[in-house]
Amino acid sequence: MTDNLEREDVAPHPAIIQGGMGIGVSNWRLARAVSRQGQLGVVSGTSIDTVLVRRLQDGDPGGHVRRAMERFPIPGVSKRVLERYFLPCGRRADQPYAVLPMYRASVSLARQQITVLANFVEVWLAKEGHDGLVGVNLLTKVQMPNLASLYGAMLAGVDHVLMGAGIPREIPGALDALARHEPASLKLDVENATDAAPVFLSFDPSKHWQPTRLLTRPRFLAIVSAHTLAATLARKATGRVDGFVVEGPTAGGHNAPPRGELQLSSDGEPLYGERDVVDLEKMRELGLPFWLAGGTGTADSVKAARARGAAGVQVGTLFAYCDESGLAPKLRAEVIAGVAKGATRIRTDPRASPTGYPFKVVEVEGMARQDDTRVRVCDLGYLRTAYRTSTGRLDYRCPAEPVETYLAKGGRLEDTIGRRCLCNGLTANIGLPQRRSDGEELPLITSGDELSSIMQLASARGSYGAAEVIAHLLGRAAS
Ligand SMILES: Cc1cc2nc3c(=O)[nH]c(=O)nc-3n(C[C@H](O)[C@H](O)[C@H](O)COP(=O)(O)O)c2cc1C
């Protein structure tokens, strides 16, 4: 095999990273639009296999998914997936989506291939027709699909991998192995585990096909909320870490919990303090580029970040509401209208996410969102975690699944309280809600604390494009 390229300084570091936003908010359209502007566009690879099969069941308008699937190099996979999921005229309005088998520590080759394919498609489309940089974002905690996701993104030539929500210590080494098409593995987190039998997730490209060319090893950026974690990763990761995104507690999506014992405000939101402030002097000492994330959506913030030694900023919220974002247009418009009227609130909910991390929820007066009245169903399962049963068997559970099921698996009642099904809520956000007997799954939108700053862009005509966000951040006219 030839051509194992290192992505060494192929381009100067971008000033702006459009942050990965799952599920499907930072889709290929958004990442491509950003990338074409010379900045780093990032697709979300989280649950993207479910997004792929739902797009196919909706008839793949425009044929984009099928165009990318034709370029997928592993023989036979695209044909099989099309035969199983593609509906040329789309689903009937009352027909639920067919779902994929939920992930487990070990899944069939066919199931792995759908994940590889879905990540390939998203990155391939984001890179189509230009030579800008494209990254993929994955959550460390959503462990089970990650190796297949990384391989799929790499088959499409992804330039950067960005991962937080956990400690991605083993990912750099996995990227090195996958670039050579060698088997990669990650230690699975198992509750009630006996150390005697650690479980490893593994992915072996040679079981899928016989490649002829080595892949480019993407740059790896770890998303961190503490300089101590950055220092540990720089020293102890299994391979090269190329930089960091330093994310603060005002950022959209999941936030790191405050350090120390959890203290809540009178509204029940986590309180952050001095100990949660990242020491940028220590970040600079690491000698690796870093970007600041969380409330950095103005030209002044970009300038300030650079003055403090950052290469630039990572921004999510402003991009989540732009024309190219994957958020369903109706929901986007409703939130923008809500912000214009002063009828929105961002709540940092310490309980909503089954991961246990604080998660920011957008509340718009009069707009339906998932709440405690949802009849619990667990059919996507990306946030299930592994545990050992009393007989030593490996099983999976999620505190947002039906309460009695969770309790039967040895889970604690208090862990189920206030939990939301992020898998179904976030999939509803992008216009792909599952149909149930009592109606459609409701959305659950997340954004950063500075949601109101979208009005700087949206006030004139009620909407804006990704190029305008970039111009706004760089303090220049949109091109
Ligand atoms: C809708 C939305 C979804 C997000 N999803 C993810 C995600 O899946 N993975 C991740 O690492 N960060 C996620 N984030 C965080 C962004 O990548 C980014 O770091 C953050 O939005 C920056 O702060 P800002 O919201 O103030 O712009 C999300 C943010 C938003 C607004």
XYZ file of C-alpha atoms and ligand atoms in Angstrom:
510
model
C 0.000 0.000 0.000
C 1.148 3.547 -0.681
C 0.328 7.130 0.125
C -0.039 7.277 3.867
C -0.246 11.053 4.032
C 0.200 12.998 7.221
C -1.975 16.065 7.359
C 0.948 18.281 8.328
C 0.322 21.946 7.824
C -1.657 21.448 4.650
C -3.252 24.753 5.543
C -2.812 27.330 8.261
C -5.070 26.785 11.237
C -8.564 28.101 10.603
C -9.697 31.027 12.740
C -13.185 29.596 12.942
C -14.356 26.096 13.637
C -18.044 25.523 13.087
C -18.662 23.204 16.016
C -20.038 19.705 15.535
C -23.748 19.675 16.406
C -25.582 16.413 16.730
C -27.871 14.896 15.794
C -27.560 16.089 12.197
C -27.667 19.842 12.973
C -24.178 20.282 11.582
C -24.932 18.205 8.521
C -22.987 18.069 5.251
C -24.701 21.173 3.861
C -23.604 23.349 6.775
C -20.086 21.937 6.967
C -19.637 22.362 3.211
C -20.845 25.961 3.307
C -18.368 26.780 6.091
C -15.535 24.875 4.504
C -16.041 26.683 1.205
C -15.482 29.936 3.094
C -12.005 28.749 4.079
C -12.912 27.823 7.678
C -13.295 24.403 9.295
C -16.743 22.918 8.660
C -17.553 19.997 10.938
C -20.201 17.332 10.393
C -21.653 15.453 13.315
C -21.174 11.694 13.098
C -23.346 11.011 16.148
C -26.325 8.771 15.249
C -25.682 9.568 11.604
C -26.497 5.969 10.643
C -30.072 6.508 11.817
C -30.144 9.806 9.905
C -28.947 8.000 6.756
C -31.614 5.305 6.824
C -34.334 7.877 7.577
C -33.249 10.087 4.673
C -33.444 7.019 2.437
C -36.897 6.150 3.748
C -37.971 9.710 2.925
C -36.958 9.121 -0.711
C -33.582 10.929 -0.573
C -34.810 14.156 -2.204
C -32.174 15.491 -4.599
C -30.401 12.116 -4.660
C -27.466 13.422 -2.588
C -27.214 10.416 -0.279
C -27.340 8.001 -3.202
C -24.730 10.029 -5.111
C -22.319 9.656 -2.215
C -23.256 5.999 -1.686
C -22.162 5.260 -5.264
C -18.648 6.318 -4.251
C -18.469 4.116 -1.161
C -15.503 1.810 -1.664
C -16.501 -1.290 0.342
C -18.188 -3.590 -2.187
C -21.829 -4.547 -1.878
C -22.720 -2.332 1.093
C -24.537 0.497 -0.681
C -26.611 -1.928 -2.732
C -27.699 -3.845 0.351
C -28.568 -0.694 2.308
C -30.554 0.726 -0.623
C -32.497 -2.503 -1.045
C -33.371 -2.520 2.617
C -34.131 1.161 3.353
C -34.634 3.224 0.194
C -38.261 4.127 -0.566
C -38.316 5.969 -3.950
C -41.596 7.747 -3.160
C -40.862 8.176 0.552
C -42.871 6.770 3.452
C -46.593 7.068 3.808
C -47.319 9.840 6.305
C -48.628 7.362 8.894
C -45.775 4.865 8.482
C -43.112 4.730 11.210
C -39.460 4.631 10.184
C -37.773 1.245 10.159
C -35.047 1.399 12.804
C -31.562 -0.070 12.903
C -30.585 -2.720 15.440
C -29.294 -0.919 18.537
C -25.567 -0.923 19.158
C -23.944 -3.415 21.495
C -20.292 -4.120 22.264
C -20.231 -6.482 19.339
C -22.506 -6.086 16.320
C -22.676 -7.807 12.942
C -20.394 -6.733 10.098
C -23.501 -5.557 8.231
C -24.478 -3.283 11.150
C -20.948 -1.877 11.383
C -20.988 -1.214 7.652
C -24.084 0.988 7.888
C -22.231 3.169 10.393
C -19.106 3.253 8.215
C -21.249 4.119 5.201
C -23.236 6.855 6.963
C -20.114 8.664 8.160
C -18.550 8.277 4.724
C -21.628 9.807 3.068
C -21.762 12.810 5.395
C -18.077 13.643 5.011
C -18.018 12.891 1.276
C -20.911 15.278 0.628
C -19.372 17.959 2.868
C -16.141 17.723 0.838
C -17.746 17.543 -2.594
C -16.736 20.187 -5.122
C -14.093 22.149 -3.195
C -10.800 21.554 -1.392
C -11.566 23.152 1.977
C -11.135 21.387 5.305
C -13.859 19.197 6.809
C -13.946 17.649 10.256
C -16.117 15.086 11.981
C -17.365 15.379 15.562
C -18.138 12.375 17.735
C -18.955 12.002 21.415
C -16.443 9.931 23.355
C -19.226 8.673 25.636
C -21.227 7.214 22.748
C -18.552 4.574 22.593
C -19.918 1.639 20.678
C -20.245 3.064 17.127
C -17.141 5.268 17.329
C -14.522 3.101 15.616
C -16.777 2.324 12.654
C -17.706 6.027 12.476
C -14.072 7.122 12.408
C -13.187 4.619 9.703
C -16.098 5.757 7.521
C -15.142 9.418 7.905
C -11.528 8.566 7.077
C -12.537 6.639 3.952
C -14.044 9.934 2.761
C -10.812 11.810 3.574
C -11.890 13.664 6.694
C -9.274 16.275 7.664
C -9.992 16.653 11.394
C -11.583 14.562 14.117
C -12.973 16.510 17.101
C -14.105 14.660 20.196
C -15.145 15.616 23.708
C -17.887 14.473 26.127
C -15.495 12.135 27.864
C -11.761 11.555 27.773
C -10.737 10.562 24.255
C -7.348 9.186 25.307
C -7.421 6.124 23.050
C -8.688 7.838 19.907
C -5.370 9.173 18.507
C -3.871 5.664 18.480
C -7.045 4.311 16.890
C -6.706 6.903 14.100
C -3.120 5.789 13.467
C -4.229 2.152 13.201
C -7.259 2.839 11.029
C -5.183 4.962 8.617
C -3.168 1.784 7.981
C -6.401 -0.303 7.836
C -5.223 -2.133 10.927
C -7.556 -3.312 13.705
C -8.332 -0.676 16.334
C -9.790 -1.144 19.784
C -11.181 0.888 22.683
C -11.850 -0.210 26.236
C -15.591 -0.243 26.881
C -16.807 1.452 30.062
C -18.786 -1.162 31.957
C -20.694 -0.456 35.185
C -20.396 -3.140 37.889
C -17.407 -4.480 35.984
C -14.928 -6.839 37.477
C -11.507 -5.837 36.238
C -10.856 -9.473 35.514
C -12.785 -9.284 32.293
C -12.334 -5.924 30.563
C -14.337 -5.601 27.372
C -12.790 -4.131 24.260
C -14.650 -2.670 21.329
C -12.859 -3.508 18.139
C -13.025 -2.733 14.474
C -11.009 -4.637 11.887
C -11.081 -3.183 8.354
C -9.753 -6.434 6.865
C -13.014 -8.145 7.800
C -14.832 -5.760 5.461
C -12.626 -5.483 2.384
C -9.114 -5.559 0.969
C -8.002 -1.917 0.614
C -5.139 -0.946 -1.653
C -4.218 2.533 -0.417
C -3.418 3.768 3.051
C -5.614 6.559 4.384
C -4.717 10.046 5.543
C -4.469 10.259 9.304
C -6.701 13.210 10.246
C -5.673 15.789 12.796
C -7.142 15.119 16.193
C -8.574 17.957 18.294
C -9.749 17.055 21.803
C -12.600 19.101 23.256
C -11.794 19.855 26.881
C -13.107 22.018 29.693
C -9.973 21.995 31.882
C -6.295 22.651 31.152
C -5.432 19.666 33.352
C -7.312 17.351 30.991
C -5.588 18.957 28.010
C -2.187 18.358 29.660
C -3.044 14.721 30.400
C -4.169 14.100 26.852
C -1.112 15.808 25.384
C 1.123 13.512 27.449
C -0.781 10.273 27.771
C -2.962 9.835 24.706
C -2.213 6.750 22.638
C -1.043 8.887 19.718
C -0.650 12.451 18.529
C -3.091 15.109 19.742
C -2.979 18.045 17.344
C -4.788 20.648 19.386
C -7.694 21.445 21.663
C -11.067 23.093 21.728
C -11.509 24.672 25.155
C -15.229 24.698 25.811
C -16.840 26.739 28.571
C -20.164 26.175 30.356
C -22.091 28.696 28.236
C -21.716 26.525 25.102
C -24.704 24.797 23.504
C -25.247 21.049 23.820
C -23.722 19.133 26.730
C -21.519 20.941 29.254
C -18.906 19.550 31.581
C -20.298 19.432 35.127
C -18.910 22.046 37.541
C -15.871 20.920 39.488
C -16.438 19.824 43.040
C -19.785 19.051 44.588
C -22.753 19.960 42.376
C -24.388 23.201 43.566
C -27.622 24.348 41.954
C -29.086 27.831 41.576
C -32.604 28.578 42.836
C -33.784 27.622 39.301
C -32.070 24.262 39.563
C -29.202 25.063 37.203
C -25.592 24.048 37.928
C -23.464 26.824 39.368
C -20.006 27.282 37.908
C -17.228 29.090 39.714
C -13.583 30.099 39.635
C -12.404 26.496 39.543
C -14.153 26.017 36.214
C -12.203 28.777 34.499
C -9.543 27.365 32.200
C -6.029 28.699 32.695
C -5.071 29.828 29.203
C -1.479 30.427 30.230
C -1.263 26.694 30.950
C -2.919 25.968 27.618
C -0.302 28.069 25.817
C 2.485 26.210 27.620
C 1.341 22.971 25.971
C 2.531 24.381 22.658
C -0.437 23.078 20.704
C -3.059 25.220 18.938
C -6.332 25.739 20.750
C -9.707 27.295 20.003
C -12.123 28.828 22.522
C -15.762 27.711 22.503
C -18.838 28.955 24.334
C -20.203 32.446 23.806
C -17.519 33.425 21.302
C -19.921 34.564 18.596
C -18.711 38.106 17.901
C -15.786 39.642 16.021
C -14.555 41.050 19.324
C -14.538 37.572 20.896
C -12.528 36.227 17.986
C -10.012 39.044 18.357
C -9.881 38.575 22.130
C -9.372 34.814 21.776
C -6.479 35.351 19.388
C -4.973 37.990 21.643
C -4.978 35.397 24.439
C -3.025 32.922 22.341
C -5.868 30.918 20.801
C -5.807 30.033 17.107
C -9.441 31.119 16.975
C -12.880 30.106 18.166
C -15.351 27.255 17.806
C -18.918 28.478 17.369
C -22.117 26.424 17.398
C -25.246 28.386 18.304
C -24.979 31.021 15.544
C -24.539 28.279 12.941
C -27.390 26.149 14.336
C -29.936 28.735 13.153
C -28.457 29.565 9.752
C -30.092 28.528 6.470
C -27.783 25.553 5.884
C -28.262 24.026 9.349
C -30.011 20.674 9.696
C -32.515 21.993 12.274
C -35.977 21.666 10.756
C -36.778 25.036 9.069
C -40.062 25.340 10.976
C -38.357 24.881 14.343
C -35.555 27.250 13.370
C -38.097 29.920 12.413
C -40.078 29.366 15.630
C -36.993 29.797 17.793
C -35.862 32.900 15.882
C -39.362 34.378 16.268
C -39.298 33.471 19.966
C -35.943 35.192 20.442
C -37.222 38.280 18.593
C -40.171 38.464 21.010
C -38.059 37.797 24.070
C -40.029 34.576 24.624
C -37.152 32.108 24.865
C -35.072 30.855 27.732
C -32.028 28.599 27.855
C -32.059 26.233 30.772
C -28.972 24.281 31.760
C -30.709 21.108 32.849
C -28.591 18.912 35.115
C -30.964 15.943 34.676
C -32.187 15.919 31.067
C -29.304 14.025 29.514
C -28.971 10.314 30.238
C -25.203 10.878 30.187
C -25.449 12.733 33.518
C -23.774 15.818 32.002
C -25.654 19.140 32.164
C -27.497 19.744 28.894
C -28.854 23.070 27.673
C -32.496 23.072 26.601
C -34.175 25.866 24.625
C -37.597 26.738 26.040
C -39.818 28.813 23.744
C -43.193 29.960 25.055
C -45.937 28.033 23.278
C -43.579 25.650 21.458
C -44.014 21.940 22.179
C -40.966 20.022 23.375
C -40.318 16.632 24.878
C -41.151 16.510 28.596
C -42.090 14.070 31.355
C -45.358 13.156 29.645
C -43.531 11.263 26.877
C -44.364 7.576 26.880
C -40.890 6.114 27.249
C -39.595 3.965 24.385
C -35.934 3.101 23.812
C -35.450 2.169 20.172
C -32.353 4.087 19.068
C -30.185 3.353 22.085
C -27.078 5.430 21.354
C -26.838 6.548 24.986
C -27.219 3.077 26.444
C -24.277 2.134 28.609
C -22.939 -1.318 29.312
C -23.198 -2.991 32.705
C -22.645 -6.443 34.157
C -25.745 -8.243 35.368
C -25.662 -10.138 38.665
C -24.836 -13.272 36.668
C -21.890 -11.543 34.995
C -23.561 -11.137 31.595
C -23.021 -7.907 29.633
C -26.222 -5.893 29.129
C -27.172 -2.319 28.257
C -29.386 0.308 29.864
C -30.338 3.975 29.677
C -31.967 6.015 32.452
C -34.378 7.494 29.871
C -35.744 4.077 28.894
C -39.035 2.832 30.419
C -38.563 3.107 34.174
C -39.588 -0.454 34.983
C -37.126 -1.797 32.385
C -34.331 0.295 33.854
C -35.132 -0.861 37.378
C -35.277 -4.479 36.252
C -31.740 -3.995 34.964
C -30.593 -2.922 38.406
C -30.758 0.816 37.693
C -31.777 3.252 40.449
C -35.116 5.034 40.381
C -33.528 8.403 41.196
C -31.401 8.147 38.065
C -34.504 8.033 35.851
C -36.051 11.261 37.153
C -36.212 14.104 34.645
C -34.306 12.178 31.982
C -35.135 12.947 28.376
C -34.731 10.679 25.387
C -32.074 12.691 23.587
C -31.882 10.103 20.813
C -35.503 10.603 19.748
C -35.780 14.289 20.698
C -32.685 15.332 18.781
C -33.695 13.272 15.756
C -37.052 15.081 15.814
C -35.179 18.425 15.808
C -33.932 17.774 12.286
C -37.329 16.878 10.874
C -36.952 13.098 11.178
C -39.258 12.332 14.150
C -40.408 8.789 14.735
C -44.145 8.265 14.381
C -45.782 6.643 17.406
C -49.349 5.495 17.980
C -49.983 8.741 19.921
C -48.318 11.090 17.393
C -44.777 12.123 16.510
C -41.790 12.337 18.814
C -41.359 15.925 20.007
C -38.187 17.986 19.560
C -35.739 18.949 22.271
C -33.621 21.842 21.032
C -30.315 22.851 22.566
C -28.361 26.093 22.200
C -25.765 28.149 24.006
C -26.594 30.780 26.620
C -26.062 33.500 24.035
C -28.929 32.393 21.807
C -30.209 35.962 21.705
C -27.100 36.972 19.728
C -28.620 35.298 16.634
C -30.721 38.457 16.288
C -27.628 40.397 15.256
C -27.782 38.270 12.115
C -31.473 37.446 11.824
C -33.000 40.842 12.567
C -33.026 42.169 9.002
C -34.836 39.363 7.143
C -35.476 36.728 9.810
C -32.843 34.350 8.460
C -29.152 34.280 7.498
C -26.555 32.054 5.861
C -23.342 30.425 7.068
C -21.251 32.901 5.031
C -22.866 35.741 6.966
C -21.942 34.098 10.266
C -18.340 33.886 9.156
C -18.278 37.475 7.917
C -19.816 38.571 11.238
C -17.149 36.659 13.184
C -14.318 38.007 11.077
C -15.725 41.537 11.192
C -16.093 41.927 7.435
C -18.794 41.990 4.742
C -20.226 38.600 3.655
C -18.796 37.193 0.398
C -27.464 22.496 18.607
C -26.125 22.175 19.183
C -25.695 20.847 19.210
C -24.421 20.539 19.687
N -23.984 19.236 19.625
C -22.704 18.940 19.923
C -22.190 17.635 19.694
O -22.889 16.749 19.211
N -20.896 17.397 20.010
C -20.078 18.365 20.521
O -18.904 18.106 20.778
N -20.541 19.626 20.747
C -21.819 19.934 20.431
N -22.269 21.218 20.579
C -21.313 22.273 20.999
C -20.721 23.003 19.773
O -19.932 22.145 18.998
C -19.886 24.212 20.196
O -18.748 23.851 20.931
C -20.670 25.214 21.022
O -21.933 25.414 20.442
C -19.912 26.556 21.093
O -20.574 27.472 21.916
P -21.797 28.399 21.427
O -23.005 27.519 21.507
O -21.839 29.500 22.442
O -21.518 28.877 20.046
C -23.567 21.560 20.174
C -24.030 22.885 20.189
C -25.291 23.192 19.700
C -25.743 24.624 19.693
